[in-house]
Amino acid sequence: MTFIWDRPNFDAHEAVHIVTDPASGLRAIIAMHSTHLGPAAGGTRFWHYADDGDAMTDVLRLSRGMSYKNAMAGLPLGGGKAVILADAAKTKTPELLAAFGRAVDRLGGNYVTAEDVGMSVSDMIAISRETDFVAGLPVDDAGEVGGDPGPHTALGVFLGLKAAVKRKLGRDTLDGVHVALQGAGSVASHLARHCAGEGARISVADIDAAKVEALAAEVGGTVVDPAEILSIEADVLSPCALGAILNEESIAALNAPIIAGAANNQLARPEDGQRLVARDILYAPDYVINAGGIINVSTEYLDDGGHELVRQRIDAIPGRLDRIWDESDASGRDPAAVADSMAQRLIGRA
Ligand code: NAD
């Protein structure tokens, strides 16, 4: 029999909870990778998996990713993640959400949940009726920290992108810098406004024609075919749509000296980081540059400061990237591998 600790994605996770509630049909897995720095925090994914084993792989991999991301964002939080194994019709009932909320509550605050793929703010409100260990709730009337993480993610990516432009192109502002955006969604549209506001030239692609045309018109940008955005000539390529877009083939065709964007898990495989180094392309590790959203969510949950603390923590992103790039230059290791090593040191797993 294969035990969980023999699975390839098992990484000394502190606990993996299997949750069932026959009355509501809930089947879920809650993985706590590390509580070294604080409660294991990370969203809940609601997804129909063809195979239950895929759900386990996802939750093990994603919870470790949250440990690294939270540690590198300087947050007093560990890493965790939950997946709810939806049926093929993705039936989501109030009873199922309530049962999930009770399961989170039973962990006594060692796991804190929020939105991920397939889960909305209204789902978090439903869960919050059963437990306090939930974030990603709407901003209250007092205008406290909270709400949509997209604008905060975009601000962090903007500051990180500027740090990359300074390092690679020696420019202090984005005036005249050509930024190619993959995606015209929540993060990309806020990012496009920041960049255009500083004089950048924007090219943007999205599979949603109405969305991309509206954004291009707003920022005076150019619409590009989604099939071409990864290889157009630009100063910066900013992936803000999908994961695993940087692979052997796409890296060979890149025509931008900098990659700085919000999408999670941009490298298809770990060795793709070294492929970017070999092409002399400066890469901003995704979970470091896109931490603005989790910074906002965590400040909401921990209630340890207001908008000023959120801004301070987001302002720290460029400096963190510079330290990663310095260590990468000194060691010859690619920035993503350097970031992983730094994160492992921070969670006591060097
Ligand atoms: P979103 O859903 O608002 O936008 C994504 C956009 O990508 C959509 O408009 C979609 O049509 C487009 N898209 C899909 N496939 C495409 C393709 N092949 N080519 C071009 N465009 C395509 O999502 P978002 O919140 O803006 O997040 C963007 C990325 O950043 C995601 O990968 C997300 O996981 C990551 N991220 C987001 C946040 C956040 O705070 N929202 C935080 C961290 C990471």
mmCIF file of C-alpha atoms and ligand atoms in Angstrom, residues 69 149-150 153 182-187 205-208 211 226 240-242 262-264 290, ligand 1:
data_model
loop_
_atom_site.group_PDB
_atom_site.id
_atom_site.type_symbol
_atom_site.label_atom_id
_atom_site.label_comp_id
_atom_site.label_asym_id
_atom_site.label_seq_id
_atom_site.Cartn_x
_atom_site.Cartn_y
_atom_site.Cartn_z
ATOM 1 C CA LYS A 69 4.396 32.663 -0.736
ATOM 2 C CA PRO A 149 -7.388 41.381 -3.728
ATOM 3 C CA GLY A 150 -6.909 42.147 -7.466
ATOM 4 C CA THR A 153 -1.877 42.236 -6.488
ATOM 5 C CA GLN A 182 -1.229 38.363 -21.390
ATOM 6 C CA GLY A 183 -4.746 38.738 -20.006
ATOM 7 C CA ALA A 184 -7.082 41.696 -19.571
ATOM 8 C CA GLY A 185 -8.737 40.509 -16.361
ATOM 9 C CA SER A 186 -8.848 41.937 -12.867
ATOM 10 C CA VAL A 187 -5.100 42.160 -12.162
ATOM 11 C CA ALA A 205 -4.193 40.002 -25.457
ATOM 12 C CA ASP A 206 -7.186 38.146 -24.042
ATOM 13 C CA ILE A 207 -9.440 35.402 -25.370
ATOM 14 C CA ASP A 208 -12.369 37.628 -24.340
ATOM 15 C CA LYS A 211 -12.725 42.788 -22.432
ATOM 16 C CA PRO A 226 -3.599 35.689 -27.867
ATOM 17 C CA CYS A 240 -1.522 37.761 -16.079
ATOM 18 C CA ALA A 241 -3.775 34.958 -17.312
ATOM 19 C CA LEU A 242 -2.655 31.336 -17.105
ATOM 20 C CA ALA A 262 0.803 38.009 -11.764
ATOM 21 C CA ALA A 263 -0.069 34.517 -13.011
ATOM 22 C CA ASN A 264 0.640 31.684 -10.577
ATOM 23 C CA ASN A 290 2.087 38.606 -6.976
HETATM 24 P P1 NAD B 1 -9.155 37.070 -14.167
HETATM 25 O O1 NAD B 1 -9.958 35.828 -14.296
HETATM 26 O O2 NAD B 1 -9.843 38.344 -13.785
HETATM 27 O O3 NAD B 1 -8.376 37.362 -15.535
HETATM 28 C C1 NAD B 1 -7.750 36.369 -16.282
HETATM 29 C C2 NAD B 1 -7.944 36.728 -17.739
HETATM 30 O O4 NAD B 1 -7.151 35.857 -18.538
HETATM 31 C C3 NAD B 1 -9.386 36.590 -18.226
HETATM 32 O O5 NAD B 1 -9.818 37.817 -18.784
HETATM 33 C C4 NAD B 1 -9.293 35.488 -19.288
HETATM 34 O O6 NAD B 1 -10.201 35.655 -20.363
HETATM 35 C C5 NAD B 1 -7.862 35.630 -19.747
HETATM 36 N N1 NAD B 1 -7.317 34.467 -20.447
HETATM 37 C C6 NAD B 1 -7.574 33.158 -20.265
HETATM 38 N N2 NAD B 1 -6.897 32.414 -21.142
HETATM 39 C C7 NAD B 1 -6.175 33.270 -21.911
HETATM 40 C C8 NAD B 1 -5.268 33.114 -22.981
HETATM 41 N N3 NAD B 1 -4.971 31.913 -23.478
HETATM 42 N N4 NAD B 1 -4.704 34.215 -23.523
HETATM 43 C C9 NAD B 1 -5.004 35.448 -23.053
HETATM 44 N N5 NAD B 1 -5.865 35.651 -22.036
HETATM 45 C C10 NAD B 1 -6.452 34.592 -21.472
HETATM 46 O O7 NAD B 1 -7.978 36.703 -13.135
HETATM 47 P P2 NAD B 1 -7.082 37.700 -12.283
HETATM 48 O O8 NAD B 1 -7.644 37.787 -10.917
HETATM 49 O O9 NAD B 1 -6.800 38.924 -13.051
HETATM 50 O O10 NAD B 1 -5.741 36.832 -12.160
HETATM 51 C C11 NAD B 1 -4.838 36.731 -13.245
HETATM 52 C C12 NAD B 1 -3.739 35.727 -12.879
HETATM 53 O O11 NAD B 1 -3.050 36.176 -11.708
HETATM 54 C C13 NAD B 1 -4.240 34.325 -12.563
HETATM 55 O O12 NAD B 1 -3.280 33.398 -12.996
HETATM 56 C C14 NAD B 1 -4.295 34.315 -11.045
HETATM 57 O O13 NAD B 1 -4.146 32.998 -10.520
HETATM 58 C C15 NAD B 1 -3.106 35.167 -10.703
HETATM 59 N N6 NAD B 1 -3.206 35.822 -9.384
HETATM 60 C C16 NAD B 1 -4.262 36.644 -9.123
HETATM 61 C C17 NAD B 1 -4.351 37.268 -7.891
HETATM 62 C C18 NAD B 1 -5.495 38.202 -7.564
HETATM 63 O O14 NAD B 1 -5.400 38.924 -6.552
HETATM 64 N N7 NAD B 1 -6.561 38.271 -8.351
HETATM 65 C C19 NAD B 1 -3.355 37.052 -6.921
HETATM 66 C C20 NAD B 1 -2.266 36.221 -7.244
HETATM 67 C C21 NAD B 1 -2.225 35.612 -8.478
#
